[in-house]
Amino acid sequence: MKRNWCILIFLFGFNLICFSQIRNEVLLKEGWKFTRDDNPEFVDPDFDDRAWQPVVVPHDWAIYGPFSSQNDKQNVAITQDGQKEALEHAGRTGGLPFVGVGWYRIEFELPDFAPDRQSFILFDGAMSQANVYINGQKVGEWPNGYNSFYFNISPYLVSGKKNVLAVRLENLPESSRWYPGAGLYRNVHIITTSDAYIPIWGTYITTPVIHKDFAKVNIRTKVCLPENADPGLYTIETVIFDSSHKEIQKTKTSLTSLLYGDISQEIVVKNPVLWSPDQPVLYTAKTFLYEGTTLKDQYSTPFGIRSIEIIPEKGFFLNGEKTVFKGVCNHHDLGPLGAAVNDAAIRRQIRLLKDMGCNAIRTSHNMPAPELVKACDEMGMMLMVESFDEWNTPKCKNGYNLFFDEWAEKDLVNLIWNYRNNPSVVMWCIGNEVPNQWTEGDCKIAKRLQDICHREDPSRPVTQGMDAPDAVVNNNFAAVMDVAGFNYRPFRYQVNYKKLPQGIILGSETASTVSSRGVYKFPVERKAMQRYEDHQSSSYDVEHCGWSNLPEDDFIQHEDLPYCIGEFVWTGFDYLGEPTPYYTDWPSHSSLFGIIDLAGIPKDRFYLYRSHWNREEETLHILPHWTWKGREGEITPVFVYTNYPSAELFINGKSQGKRTKDLSIGIDSTYTDAAQKSFERQKRYRLMWMDTRYEPGTVKVVAYDNEGKAVAEKEVHTAGKPHHLVLTADRDRLAADGEDLSFINVKVVDKDGNLCPDATSKIKFKVKGAGVFRAAANGNPASLESFQKPEMKLFSGQLTAIVQTISKAGTIIFEASSPGIKSASIKLISE
Ligand code: GAL
């Protein structure tokens, strides 16, 4: 937005002097040089870096592999998972080469910089332990790899000449529990202002009063003036625009010598349109700073008008309406793109989650990318924004515990200032299963961190995810929080609710059900920590970890206990690292927890959540597939995930009976082993035919509404031989900006179009025209294939190929081929 202003002013013919008096922002994307060598001479502006690798930022140096069991092999006992002895964890952090040092250098000119102006460098995140140098001088450092940070670089710049920026990053071994990514994986901005300016993150907008007819908008603005300036000469004007960019209100305030650090203004907006996931309406506040009549700075803040409230015993209320979190936890990696941030990839994730009925994401376990927060604001997705996976007691030897004491407050302040204007952010989360939760007295640390959040943003509640429910209830850890967030163990909710003062319970992390897309295991039994030779878990959605459970064990709590405010499922998407339960079973190196796999293809579980969470649209999904050569006559249960109350199943036209969701099943009667074994809770949410036997042909389901009327049907057929490829792009009109992506689903089907569910054929990709092949993934958590090679094997008959635009408009043709199978191509338009 800020950049747009500059462009606008330029277009409307202001001269360069005027242009250069206001704010200007550039993104440093092209022109970087990169090396994995390490040498103090790299800071020298005259150092010859021509032999270094040219890269474009955002850049994740480790995602290119190769995979190896030796990359960050951790010989540790994961005590929070119940391990008593050290085990060799090869794929814990994804098996990718992120450990070690990386240097980036770039030359840049800042035509609008002059000695009487200010320039700042803003990193959206740099992985990790960033040391930043300009023209050979150290500017500053920031250890946390996920947080945004900035420095004033004015004293180090030379005007009218090339400047050299050098950044040293270092990732220590055993510093993470998942794949963190590596390098300048988020954007780097240079912002130049006049000598009087509004600092980065310098506005704070709240909407303390909201009625149907009007809302009061409070805008606090920080202003920085040159030394010895007379504040009385300055004014700030804030103008509010609605979502169609129409000016609706404004106010002007003169600065005085007493009042110029932090100015508070109030604007009344009539008939406000409130932000919500269903209606993500944004307003924009534009702030103008004047010295006399000269415009010195302008700053734009998108915001939403919405209220949040937690009412004991009743729940969480958004705009006065009780709202249950139908949330997922997500790590930051984007599967085959690694940690390198990409707007199109983020927006695709949000689209898929919204289709499932999901209304919230927990940014586990760290600060999100600004692109995610912006997309959530614009697309309608609530966020629980998290800061830390550990405090000063280590989970990982070289994790954030090394920095916590010195950096925790600075990290929290940056995080909160960065995102306190975003309406999607509804809660802060100060920790995830921090080992400090076991220590008597460490509730003081929890309180201190929560107090920092309240000090910087009194408008949002604070929680943390605790996985030791009894310890934290007994040592006050849970009691000091605004919201007691429990990770797993929903069977303790009722007991602990009675002991806690808040009158509400959040399922801050739930389920950890494990499954592999399209892989089914027999017999169909509930199992914990089950491992198989093929390194997969059953897509019947009956397997979980030792500490976790099945989706229905959480559904029932949040439906039946009025004080439960909803859940964040572990996880929305599979991620790199944590291949639990295959801790030590290389080549397993990515998770099986996702509702959606690493390629972004929904697993069966997606439809279970969708049937429960998305009440607007029909869900009628049959599992498993029906191509079981060799299982003829064997018991092959059929499950149907649907939001209809009942359905009848037919195999080759023969009725297998009707099943109806059993709504009489309650929480208390279903804790027993026997109830768990016989899937009692599942009977309330899934329709299950446990005794059906496989015979090739057709499985058909007919769904009935509450009146017993047949309202929908679906069929799955036994597939014949692989015949042709089918391509489906998530978007076929793209922006010619060199960054936009199309995600193309590639699947192999028989001559009648039925998915061949165990096909593993290798597919080759070609991209012609105005685009390039970017990456591919197949969702197999044990596959060591390169993400960037334009060929990959199908997993359960499918994979995803990603095409990126170049910065020239035109047609893109994507082709997929495999010997013996009819190839396919698809046309995309880049404009
Ligand atoms: C939790 C933890 C997550 C992940 C998950 C796997 O205890 O918070 O980060 O490790 O377990 O089940």
PDB file of C-alpha atoms and ligand atoms in Angstrom, residues 78 80-81 92 177-178 331 362 364-365 386 389 395 432-433 465 467 487-489 509-513 545 547-548 570-571 575 578 580 583 593, ligand 1:
ATOM      1  CA  ILE A  78      12.156 -36.562  23.338  1.00  0.00           C
ATOM      2  CA  GLN A  80       7.670 -34.707  26.133  1.00  0.00           C
ATOM      3  CA  ASP A  81       6.812 -37.671  23.892  1.00  0.00           C
ATOM      4  CA  ARG A  92      13.301 -35.027  13.080  1.00  0.00           C
ATOM      5  CA  ARG A 177      11.982 -29.893  16.674  1.00  0.00           C
ATOM      6  CA  TRP A 178      10.875 -29.481  13.030  1.00  0.00           C
ATOM      7  CA  HIS A 331       3.966 -24.836  10.921  1.00  0.00           C
ATOM      8  CA  ARG A 362      -2.597 -21.196  15.303  1.00  0.00           C
ATOM      9  CA  SER A 364       2.587 -22.916  15.875  1.00  0.00           C
ATOM     10  CA  HIS A 365       5.058 -22.404  17.363  1.00  0.00           C
ATOM     11  CA  GLU A 386       2.330 -17.654  18.869  1.00  0.00           C
ATOM     12  CA  ASP A 389       8.263 -23.205  21.693  1.00  0.00           C
ATOM     13  CA  LYS A 395      13.505 -28.660  24.811  1.00  0.00           C
ATOM     14  CA  ASN A 432       3.938 -24.195  23.558  1.00  0.00           C
ATOM     15  CA  GLU A 433       4.406 -26.992  26.071  1.00  0.00           C
ATOM     16  CA  GLY A 465      -0.594 -24.439  25.085  1.00  0.00           C
ATOM     17  CA  ASP A 467       0.421 -30.418  27.886  1.00  0.00           C
ATOM     18  CA  ASN A 487      -2.669 -29.519  24.431  1.00  0.00           C
ATOM     19  CA  TYR A 488      -4.322 -32.963  24.158  1.00  0.00           C
ATOM     20  CA  ARG A 489      -5.737 -34.951  27.105  1.00  0.00           C
ATOM     21  CA  GLU A 509      -3.671 -28.339  20.388  1.00  0.00           C
ATOM     22  CA  THR A 510      -5.751 -31.422  19.685  1.00  0.00           C
ATOM     23  CA  ALA A 511      -6.005 -34.780  17.954  1.00  0.00           C
ATOM     24  CA  SER A 512      -2.565 -35.559  16.474  1.00  0.00           C
ATOM     25  CA  THR A 513      -4.289 -38.275  14.526  1.00  0.00           C
ATOM     26  CA  CYS A 545       0.089 -40.956  19.166  1.00  0.00           C
ATOM     27  CA  TRP A 547      -0.576 -38.820  24.093  1.00  0.00           C
ATOM     28  CA  SER A 548      -3.198 -38.019  21.544  1.00  0.00           C
ATOM     29  CA  TRP A 570      -2.486 -30.730  15.092  1.00  0.00           C
ATOM     30  CA  THR A 571      -2.138 -30.072  12.088  1.00  0.00           C
ATOM     31  CA  TYR A 575       5.048 -30.331   7.436  1.00  0.00           C
ATOM     32  CA  GLU A 578       8.557 -34.777  13.028  1.00  0.00           C
ATOM     33  CA  THR A 580       6.073 -39.424  14.456  1.00  0.00           C
ATOM     34  CA  TYR A 583      11.021 -41.238  14.897  1.00  0.00           C
ATOM     35  CA  PHE A 593      -0.397 -35.426  11.296  1.00  0.00           C
TER      36      PHE A 593
HETATM   37  C1  GAL B   1       2.849 -31.621  20.618  1.00  0.00           C
HETATM   38  C2  GAL B   1       3.714 -30.433  20.187  1.00  0.00           C
HETATM   39  C3  GAL B   1       3.743 -30.275  18.692  1.00  0.00           C
HETATM   40  C4  GAL B   1       3.976 -31.604  18.057  1.00  0.00           C
HETATM   41  C5  GAL B   1       2.884 -32.532  18.465  1.00  0.00           C
HETATM   42  C6  GAL B   1       2.898 -33.881  17.802  1.00  0.00           C
HETATM   43  O1  GAL B   1       3.173 -32.066  21.869  1.00  0.00           O
HETATM   44  O2  GAL B   1       3.225 -29.264  20.749  1.00  0.00           O
HETATM   45  O3  GAL B   1       4.736 -29.366  18.345  1.00  0.00           O
HETATM   46  O4  GAL B   1       5.200 -32.061  18.474  1.00  0.00           O
HETATM   47  O5  GAL B   1       2.987 -32.735  19.840  1.00  0.00           O
HETATM   48  O6  GAL B   1       1.878 -34.692  18.324  1.00  0.00           O
END
